[in-house]
XYZ file of N, CA and C in Angstrom:
621
model
N -44.745 -17.150 -6.419
C -43.737 -16.105 -6.544
C -42.884 -16.008 -5.275
N -43.580 -16.065 -4.130
C -42.859 -15.970 -2.864
C -41.879 -17.122 -2.707
N -42.319 -18.341 -3.096
C -41.420 -19.497 -2.990
C -40.206 -19.322 -3.903
N -40.433 -18.733 -5.066
C -39.338 -18.527 -6.015
C -38.320 -17.536 -5.444
N -38.809 -16.464 -4.830
C -37.923 -15.465 -4.226
C -37.092 -16.095 -3.118
N -37.769 -16.922 -2.276
C -37.060 -17.589 -1.183
C -35.992 -18.530 -1.739
N -36.343 -19.237 -2.808
C -35.393 -20.165 -3.414
C -34.167 -19.424 -3.942
N -34.412 -18.283 -4.594
C -33.296 -17.490 -5.127
C -32.402 -16.993 -3.995
N -33.022 -16.524 -2.916
C -32.249 -16.036 -1.779
C -31.402 -17.139 -1.157
N -31.979 -18.343 -1.076
C -31.231 -19.470 -0.526
C -30.032 -19.816 -1.397
N -30.228 -19.755 -2.714
C -29.128 -20.037 -3.633
C -28.021 -19.003 -3.471
N -28.407 -17.718 -3.391
C -27.430 -16.650 -3.213
C -26.675 -16.828 -1.904
N -27.425 -17.172 -0.835
C -26.799 -17.385 0.474
C -25.826 -18.541 0.428
N -26.234 -19.621 -0.238
C -25.379 -20.802 -0.327
C -24.067 -20.484 -1.026
N -24.170 -19.824 -2.190
C -22.956 -19.533 -2.944
C -22.103 -18.483 -2.238
N -22.744 -17.561 -1.521
C -21.982 -16.582 -0.757
C -21.176 -17.247 0.333
N -21.808 -18.187 1.049
C -21.101 -18.903 2.108
C -20.004 -19.778 1.524
N -20.266 -20.346 0.377
C -19.252 -21.187 -0.265
C -18.049 -20.358 -0.679
N -18.309 -19.138 -1.165
C -17.223 -18.256 -1.565
C -16.381 -17.861 -0.365
N -17.042 -17.537 0.748
C -16.326 -17.172 1.968
C -15.487 -18.344 2.459
N -16.077 -19.531 2.466
C -15.350 -20.709 2.917
C -14.143 -20.978 2.037
N -14.337 -20.783 0.721
C -13.235 -21.001 -0.216
C -12.112 -20.021 0.043
N -12.476 -18.742 0.292
C -11.463 -17.716 0.553
C -10.702 -18.019 1.837
N -11.429 -18.562 2.830
C -10.792 -18.835 4.112
C -9.861 -20.034 4.047
N -10.143 -20.981 3.157
C -9.349 -22.200 3.110
C -8.324 -22.191 1.990
N -8.292 -21.130 1.184
C -7.366 -21.080 0.059
C -5.929 -21.042 0.553
N -5.096 -21.842 -0.065
C -3.687 -21.859 0.293
C -3.026 -20.550 -0.138
N -2.154 -19.985 0.701
C -1.465 -18.754 0.309
C -0.566 -18.990 -0.900
N -0.473 -17.992 -1.750
C 0.379 -18.128 -2.926
C 1.848 -18.233 -2.537
N 2.228 -17.487 -1.526
C 3.595 -17.535 -1.007
C 3.516 -17.845 0.489
N 3.549 -19.105 0.861
C 3.465 -19.449 2.292
C 4.573 -18.779 3.097
N 4.279 -18.493 4.357
C 5.265 -17.880 5.244
C 6.524 -18.743 5.315
N 7.654 -18.063 5.302
C 8.939 -18.751 5.423
C 9.434 -18.627 6.855
N 9.671 -19.746 7.496
C 10.245 -19.732 8.836
C 11.766 -19.600 8.704
N 12.351 -18.892 9.642
C 13.778 -18.601 9.523
C 14.616 -19.870 9.429
N 14.211 -20.899 10.161
C 14.996 -22.132 10.154
C 14.877 -22.912 8.843
N 13.972 -22.481 7.979
C 13.752 -23.199 6.727
C 14.417 -22.522 5.531
N 14.974 -21.330 5.713
C 15.446 -20.568 4.560
C 16.958 -20.693 4.382
N 17.425 -20.263 3.234
C 18.848 -20.358 2.909
C 19.647 -19.310 3.669
N 20.950 -19.450 3.645
C 21.816 -18.476 4.323
C 21.665 -17.086 3.708
N 21.537 -17.028 2.395
C 21.352 -15.730 1.736
C 20.049 -15.082 2.189
N 19.011 -15.884 2.297
C 17.728 -15.358 2.768
C 17.813 -14.932 4.234
N 18.544 -15.696 5.057
C 18.678 -15.355 6.472
C 19.369 -14.016 6.669
N 20.385 -13.733 5.844
C 21.092 -12.451 5.976
C 20.138 -11.291 5.722
N 19.306 -11.421 4.701
C 18.352 -10.353 4.387
C 17.257 -10.309 5.444
N 16.789 -11.464 5.844
C 15.754 -11.552 6.878
C 16.204 -10.823 8.142
N 17.434 -11.109 8.584
C 17.948 -10.511 9.817
C 18.167 -9.009 9.654
N 18.546 -8.602 8.462
C 18.736 -7.175 8.199
C 17.416 -6.420 8.309
N 16.355 -7.001 7.785
C 15.034 -6.368 7.861
C 14.530 -6.374 9.300
N 14.595 -7.537 9.943
C 14.071 -7.670 11.302
C 14.836 -6.795 12.291
N 16.135 -6.596 12.050
C 16.948 -5.811 12.959
C 16.952 -4.327 12.656
N 16.263 -3.920 11.571
C 16.200 -2.514 11.183
C 14.997 -1.819 11.778
N 14.683 -0.626 11.286
C 13.576 0.152 11.857
C 12.199 -0.478 11.668
N 12.054 -1.406 10.729
C 10.753 -2.073 10.555
C 10.457 -3.013 11.728
N 11.497 -3.613 12.286
C 11.336 -4.462 13.456
C 10.762 -5.841 13.181
N 10.560 -6.211 11.931
C 10.008 -7.521 11.611
C 9.857 -7.705 10.117
N 9.705 -8.945 9.707
C 9.543 -9.293 8.293
C 8.066 -9.574 8.051
N 7.387 -8.676 7.379
C 5.952 -8.823 7.132
C 5.579 -8.113 5.840
N 4.304 -8.158 5.519
C 3.841 -7.485 4.311
C 4.477 -8.063 3.061
N 5.099 -7.225 2.242
C 5.642 -7.716 0.969
C 6.931 -8.510 1.117
N 7.567 -8.432 2.297
C 8.915 -8.990 2.401
C 8.946 -10.511 2.503
N 7.869 -11.119 2.993
C 7.805 -12.577 2.973
C 7.851 -13.121 1.549
N 6.952 -12.650 0.678
C 7.039 -13.085 -0.721
C 8.352 -12.691 -1.390
N 8.825 -11.467 -1.135
C 10.037 -10.994 -1.793
C 11.258 -11.839 -1.445
N 11.271 -12.442 -0.258
C 12.436 -13.217 0.170
C 12.776 -14.360 -0.780
N 11.838 -14.732 -1.637
C 12.157 -15.765 -2.637
C 13.310 -15.322 -3.529
N 13.500 -14.012 -3.638
C 14.630 -13.456 -4.384
C 15.436 -12.574 -3.419
N 16.343 -13.165 -2.643
C 17.002 -12.407 -1.570
C 17.803 -11.208 -2.051
N 18.430 -11.317 -3.203
C 19.200 -10.181 -3.721
C 18.277 -8.995 -4.008
N 17.164 -9.260 -4.657
C 16.186 -8.200 -4.922
C 15.641 -7.648 -3.613
N 15.303 -8.538 -2.688
C 14.737 -8.110 -1.411
C 15.679 -7.171 -0.682
N 16.963 -7.483 -0.682
C 17.933 -6.643 0.010
C 17.955 -5.242 -0.579
N 17.926 -5.154 -1.896
C 17.962 -3.836 -2.551
C 16.656 -3.084 -2.332
N 15.550 -3.817 -2.410
C 14.239 -3.192 -2.211
C 14.106 -2.662 -0.787
N 14.510 -3.449 0.192
C 14.309 -3.029 1.580
C 15.198 -1.831 1.937
N 16.366 -1.739 1.328
C 17.240 -0.590 1.593
C 16.652 0.685 0.983
N 16.131 0.566 -0.220
C 15.464 1.716 -0.834
C 14.258 2.127 -0.005
N 13.472 1.133 0.409
C 12.286 1.415 1.205
C 12.623 2.033 2.548
N 13.743 1.621 3.142
C 14.142 2.191 4.431
C 14.385 3.689 4.303
N 15.040 4.093 3.203
C 15.236 5.533 2.997
C 13.906 6.238 2.780
N 13.095 5.705 1.872
C 11.851 6.385 1.498
C 10.821 6.377 2.618
N 10.927 5.444 3.524
C 9.989 5.385 4.640
C 10.469 6.192 5.846
N 11.764 6.116 6.154
C 12.254 6.655 7.419
C 13.190 7.860 7.288
N 13.772 8.080 6.116
C 14.805 9.114 5.993
C 14.573 10.095 4.856
N 13.414 10.058 4.238
C 13.116 10.943 3.131
C 13.130 12.403 3.564
N 13.300 13.302 2.585
C 13.267 14.736 2.877
C 11.851 15.242 3.134
N 10.845 14.432 2.794
C 9.459 14.852 2.984
C 9.022 14.626 4.426
N 8.219 15.524 4.984
C 7.672 15.267 6.323
C 6.735 14.066 6.297
N 6.610 13.403 7.437
C 5.797 12.183 7.505
C 4.370 12.429 7.022
N 3.809 13.569 7.338
C 2.436 13.874 6.934
C 2.269 13.779 5.424
N 3.223 14.307 4.674
C 3.132 14.282 3.210
C 3.599 12.953 2.635
N 4.640 12.383 3.218
C 5.156 11.109 2.717
C 4.124 9.999 2.869
N 3.503 9.929 4.048
C 2.495 8.893 4.276
C 1.225 9.171 3.470
N 0.930 10.434 3.233
C -0.205 10.777 2.363
C 0.048 10.232 0.967
N 1.258 10.425 0.453
C 1.601 9.891 -0.864
C 1.468 8.372 -0.889
N 1.837 7.714 0.208
C 1.756 6.250 0.268
C 0.308 5.777 0.224
N -0.580 6.431 0.974
C -1.973 5.963 0.950
C -2.684 6.369 -0.346
N -2.224 7.444 -0.993
C -2.741 7.742 -2.342
C -2.409 6.578 -3.260
N -1.182 6.107 -3.170
C -0.754 4.961 -3.975
C -1.545 3.709 -3.618
N -1.738 3.478 -2.317
C -2.488 2.294 -1.873
C -3.901 2.307 -2.434
N -4.535 3.479 -2.430
C -5.908 3.556 -2.947
C -5.935 3.355 -4.454
N -4.948 3.909 -5.145
C -4.887 3.760 -6.600
C -4.758 2.299 -6.986
N -3.955 1.537 -6.220
C -3.723 0.128 -6.522
C -4.692 -0.799 -5.788
N -5.648 -0.238 -5.050
C -6.567 -1.065 -4.252
C -5.814 -2.009 -3.326
N -4.716 -1.510 -2.771
C -3.891 -2.326 -1.881
C -4.349 -2.115 -0.439
N -5.237 -2.986 0.019
C -5.833 -2.817 1.341
C -4.821 -3.017 2.466
N -3.902 -3.930 2.290
C -2.888 -4.151 3.329
C -2.009 -2.909 3.476
N -1.604 -2.354 2.360
C -0.777 -1.135 2.399
C -1.544 0.003 3.053
N -2.814 0.132 2.722
C -3.652 1.168 3.331
C -3.738 0.964 4.846
N -4.016 -0.264 5.231
C -4.142 -0.586 6.656
C -2.860 -0.252 7.411
N -1.722 -0.497 6.792
C -0.442 -0.259 7.454
C -0.104 1.224 7.554
N -0.497 2.013 6.561
C 0.002 3.380 6.472
C -1.014 4.466 6.801
N -2.301 4.177 6.784
C -3.250 5.215 7.186
C -2.982 5.696 8.616
N -2.778 4.805 9.597
C -2.485 5.288 10.958
C -1.211 6.123 11.022
N -0.220 5.789 10.191
C 1.030 6.547 10.187
C 0.817 7.939 9.593
N -0.065 8.022 8.590
C -0.379 9.329 8.008
C -1.064 10.221 9.036
N -2.000 9.654 9.767
C -2.716 10.424 10.791
C -1.769 10.793 11.935
N -0.929 9.869 12.339
C 0.064 10.154 13.377
C 0.997 11.275 12.937
N 1.292 11.318 11.627
C 2.174 12.351 11.101
C 1.517 13.714 10.986
N 0.200 13.773 11.171
C -0.486 15.063 11.158
C -1.535 15.219 10.080
N -1.761 14.188 9.262
C -2.798 14.273 8.240
C -4.168 14.125 8.893
N -5.101 14.983 8.521
C -6.453 14.894 9.083
C -7.102 13.581 8.666
N -7.757 12.911 9.603
C -8.393 11.631 9.290
C -9.477 11.790 8.232
N -10.129 12.939 8.188
C -11.167 13.172 7.182
C -10.589 13.129 5.769
N -9.350 13.538 5.614
C -8.697 13.488 4.297
C -8.509 12.035 3.874
N -8.038 11.214 4.796
C -7.876 9.785 4.492
C -9.224 9.137 4.196
N -10.251 9.518 4.933
C -11.576 8.928 4.725
C -12.142 9.301 3.361
N -11.945 10.549 2.948
C -12.380 10.957 1.604
C -11.628 10.172 0.544
N -10.328 10.038 0.742
C -9.499 9.306 -0.219
C -9.952 7.858 -0.342
N -10.327 7.239 0.781
C -10.792 5.849 0.758
C -12.025 5.688 -0.121
N -12.839 6.747 -0.219
C -14.047 6.717 -1.032
C -13.802 7.218 -2.454
N -12.517 7.362 -2.819
C -12.124 7.856 -4.144
C -12.657 9.264 -4.416
N -12.721 10.073 -3.355
C -13.107 11.472 -3.493
C -11.863 12.348 -3.371
N -11.907 13.495 -4.041
C -10.846 14.472 -3.799
C -11.055 14.996 -2.377
N -10.064 14.829 -1.494
C -10.279 15.227 -0.102
C -10.559 16.719 0.049
N -11.439 17.029 0.963
C -11.754 18.419 1.283
C -10.798 18.927 2.356
N -10.671 20.246 2.422
C -9.925 20.924 3.495
C -8.457 20.524 3.571
N -7.847 20.295 2.421
C -6.410 20.013 2.411
C -5.607 21.302 2.543
N -4.442 21.200 3.169
C -3.496 22.307 3.194
C -2.848 22.436 1.816
N -2.256 23.595 1.491
C -1.654 23.761 0.158
C -0.640 22.683 -0.211
N 0.222 22.281 0.739
C 1.206 21.245 0.395
C 0.545 19.880 0.236
N -0.548 19.627 0.944
C -1.291 18.376 0.771
C -2.006 18.362 -0.580
N -2.557 19.496 -0.978
C -3.174 19.595 -2.304
C -2.157 19.300 -3.393
N -0.955 19.830 -3.211
C 0.106 19.590 -4.195
C 0.443 18.109 -4.283
N 0.620 17.452 -3.129
C 0.947 16.025 -3.123
C -0.179 15.223 -3.771
N -1.422 15.559 -3.441
C -2.559 14.854 -4.037
C -2.581 15.042 -5.549
N -2.452 16.277 -6.008
C -2.512 16.558 -7.447
C -1.344 15.906 -8.185
N -0.156 16.010 -7.612
C 1.037 15.460 -8.264
C 0.944 13.943 -8.369
N 0.641 13.289 -7.255
C 0.617 11.818 -7.240
C -0.514 11.256 -8.090
N -1.706 11.822 -7.969
C -2.824 11.280 -8.742
C -2.621 11.521 -10.230
N -2.073 12.680 -10.598
C -1.798 12.949 -12.012
C -0.741 11.998 -12.546
N 0.325 11.803 -11.774
C 1.394 10.905 -12.212
C 0.894 9.476 -12.364
N 0.062 9.016 -11.438
C -0.489 7.662 -11.521
C -1.425 7.510 -12.723
N -2.307 8.458 -12.904
C -3.361 8.309 -13.915
C -2.903 8.679 -15.320
N -2.097 9.744 -15.418
C -1.726 10.254 -16.743
C -0.281 9.941 -17.105
N 0.520 9.537 -16.115
C 1.915 9.136 -16.310
C 2.859 10.307 -16.578
N 2.361 11.506 -16.595
C 3.145 12.711 -16.787
C 2.568 13.804 -15.892
N 3.337 14.895 -15.708
C 2.802 16.076 -15.029
C 3.077 17.288 -15.919
N 2.208 18.260 -15.850
C 2.353 19.466 -16.663
C 3.470 20.352 -16.130
N 3.904 21.315 -16.944
C 4.907 22.278 -16.494
C 4.411 23.044 -15.269
N 3.142 23.411 -15.296
C 2.589 24.196 -14.188
C 2.603 23.393 -12.894
N 2.230 22.120 -12.981
C 2.217 21.279 -11.784
C 3.631 21.015 -11.292
N 4.559 20.822 -12.226
C 5.956 20.598 -11.840
C 6.520 21.832 -11.121
N 6.290 23.009 -11.679
C 6.804 24.242 -11.053
C 6.179 24.448 -9.672
N 4.920 24.132 -9.549
C 4.246 24.240 -8.251
C 4.871 23.280 -7.248
N 5.188 22.066 -7.694
C 5.796 21.067 -6.811
C 7.171 21.521 -6.333
N 7.982 22.044 -7.252
C 9.319 22.509 -6.883
C 9.224 23.695 -5.922
N 8.273 24.587 -6.178
C 8.115 25.761 -5.309
C 7.750 25.356 -3.883
N 6.984 24.290 -3.725
C 6.525 23.867 -2.393
C 7.477 22.879 -1.732
N 7.991 21.928 -2.505
C 8.792 20.844 -1.927
C 10.292 20.977 -2.171
N 10.676 21.792 -3.152
C 12.063 21.828 -3.575
C 12.371 20.676 -4.516
N 13.482 20.755 -5.209
C 13.816 19.711 -6.178
C 14.014 18.352 -5.503
N 14.703 18.339 -4.365
C 14.917 17.066 -3.666
C 13.588 16.467 -3.220
N 12.681 17.309 -2.742
C 11.373 16.820 -2.319
C 10.577 16.229 -3.465
N 10.666 16.844 -4.639
C 9.957 16.311 -5.807
C 10.505 14.938 -6.175
N 11.827 14.810 -6.170
C 12.431 13.510 -6.494
C 12.038 12.461 -5.458
N 12.031 12.831 -4.183
C 11.623 11.872 -3.154
C 10.148 11.502 -3.287
N 9.322 12.448 -3.711
C 7.903 12.150 -3.924
C 7.719 11.175 -5.080
N 8.478 11.357 -6.144
C 8.451 10.394 -7.252
C 8.941 9.039 -6.765
N 10.019 9.060 -5.971
C 10.586 7.812 -5.476
C 9.626 7.029 -4.615
N 8.938 7.707 -3.682
C 8.016 6.991 -2.799
C 6.823 6.458 -3.585
N 6.401 7.193 -4.616
C 5.292 6.718 -5.454
C 5.696 5.469 -6.232
N 6.913 5.475 -6.774
C 7.375 4.306 -7.521
C 7.628 3.110 -6.619
N 8.241 3.355 -5.460
C 8.548 2.254 -4.549
C 7.274 1.569 -4.070
N 6.293 2.353 -3.664
C 5.081 1.742 -3.142
C 4.174 1.186 -4.242
N 4.443 1.566 -5.482
C 3.802 0.854 -6.592
C 4.329 -0.574 -6.652
N 5.644 -0.737 -6.524
C 6.229 -2.080 -6.469
C 5.663 -2.857 -5.284
N 5.612 -2.217 -4.116
C 5.085 -2.882 -2.927
C 3.642 -3.331 -3.156
N 2.838 -2.459 -3.748
C 1.434 -2.805 -4.016
C 1.326 -3.974 -4.975
N 2.163 -3.988 -5.985
C 2.146 -5.096 -6.944
C 2.448 -6.415 -6.243
N 3.461 -6.412 -5.379
C 3.822 -7.636 -4.654
C 2.672 -8.068 -3.752
N 2.115 -7.125 -2.979
C 1.018 -7.445 -2.075
C -0.190 -7.990 -2.830
N -0.507 -7.382 -3.968
C -1.693 -7.799 -4.725
C -1.501 -9.165 -5.380
N -0.315 -9.385 -5.949
C -0.061 -10.693 -6.576
C 0.000 -11.782 -5.509
N 0.614 -11.474 -4.378
C 0.716 -12.452 -3.290
C -0.598 -12.625 -2.538
N -1.545 -11.725 -2.764
C -2.846 -11.751 -2.078
C -2.668 -11.740 -0.556
N -1.810 -10.824 -0.092
C -1.592 -10.695 1.349
C -2.878 -10.167 1.983
N -3.470 -10.888 2.930
C -4.763 -10.473 3.485
C -4.604 -9.432 4.589
N -5.688 -8.753 4.879
C -5.727 -7.911 6.062
C -5.611 -8.785 7.305
N -5.107 -8.253 8.404
C -5.055 -9.043 9.643
C -6.457 -9.496 10.059
N -6.576 -10.604 10.760
C -7.893 -11.086 11.204
C -8.660 -10.032 11.994
N -9.935 -9.896 11.669
C -10.782 -8.958 12.381
C -10.757 -7.532 11.857
N -9.886 -7.242 10.897
C -9.808 -5.889 10.332
C -10.790 -5.772 9.172
N -11.629 -4.755 9.199
C -12.632 -4.554 8.151
C -11.988 -3.947 6.908
N -12.546 -4.280 5.760
C -12.067 -3.709 4.507
C -12.261 -2.192 4.527
N -11.259 -1.426 4.085
C -11.389 0.027 4.126
C -12.298 0.595 3.043
N -12.644 -0.232 2.043
C -13.562 0.201 0.983
C -14.268 -0.996 0.374
């Protein structure tokens, strides 16, 4: 019996190591594009992104560059929703990491959890969210963002009561921006997940 257990463990270890090796050597679905290798249309969008508030082309934008016209429109929308929205950073980034957790987008989570905390969101709220728990000790406006975003993601609609609560707390413009950031980062998550963009080396999985 003992020999059988050892044999099973060795088999599990072997296949586990093989899986890790396979993951490490797998070719990226969308290899990085070097600026000198891309078309003029791609260069214009590349330079626009790199020269803007993002400061570089990373995350979903490498894969997106395959369609420069789409990338240009996406990055302009994202620039507003990330940097110029009517929502405070604490709530906007909270909405983004709610979306990241819903889509299991680890890269998006890694990028935006620090921004949410920098914006004033309690780290314990992010930690609860990472475990798919309703966060404890949320402020009223954070509760609203959590309820609105999770309901919209899961049920695709919001009730009259939830809508009125959202307008009362965020205003009509804030509600529209909250819908916008949820939709935009759904697109971002889809791109990241299909492209299989990995976490940076040495970064542990958040869940």
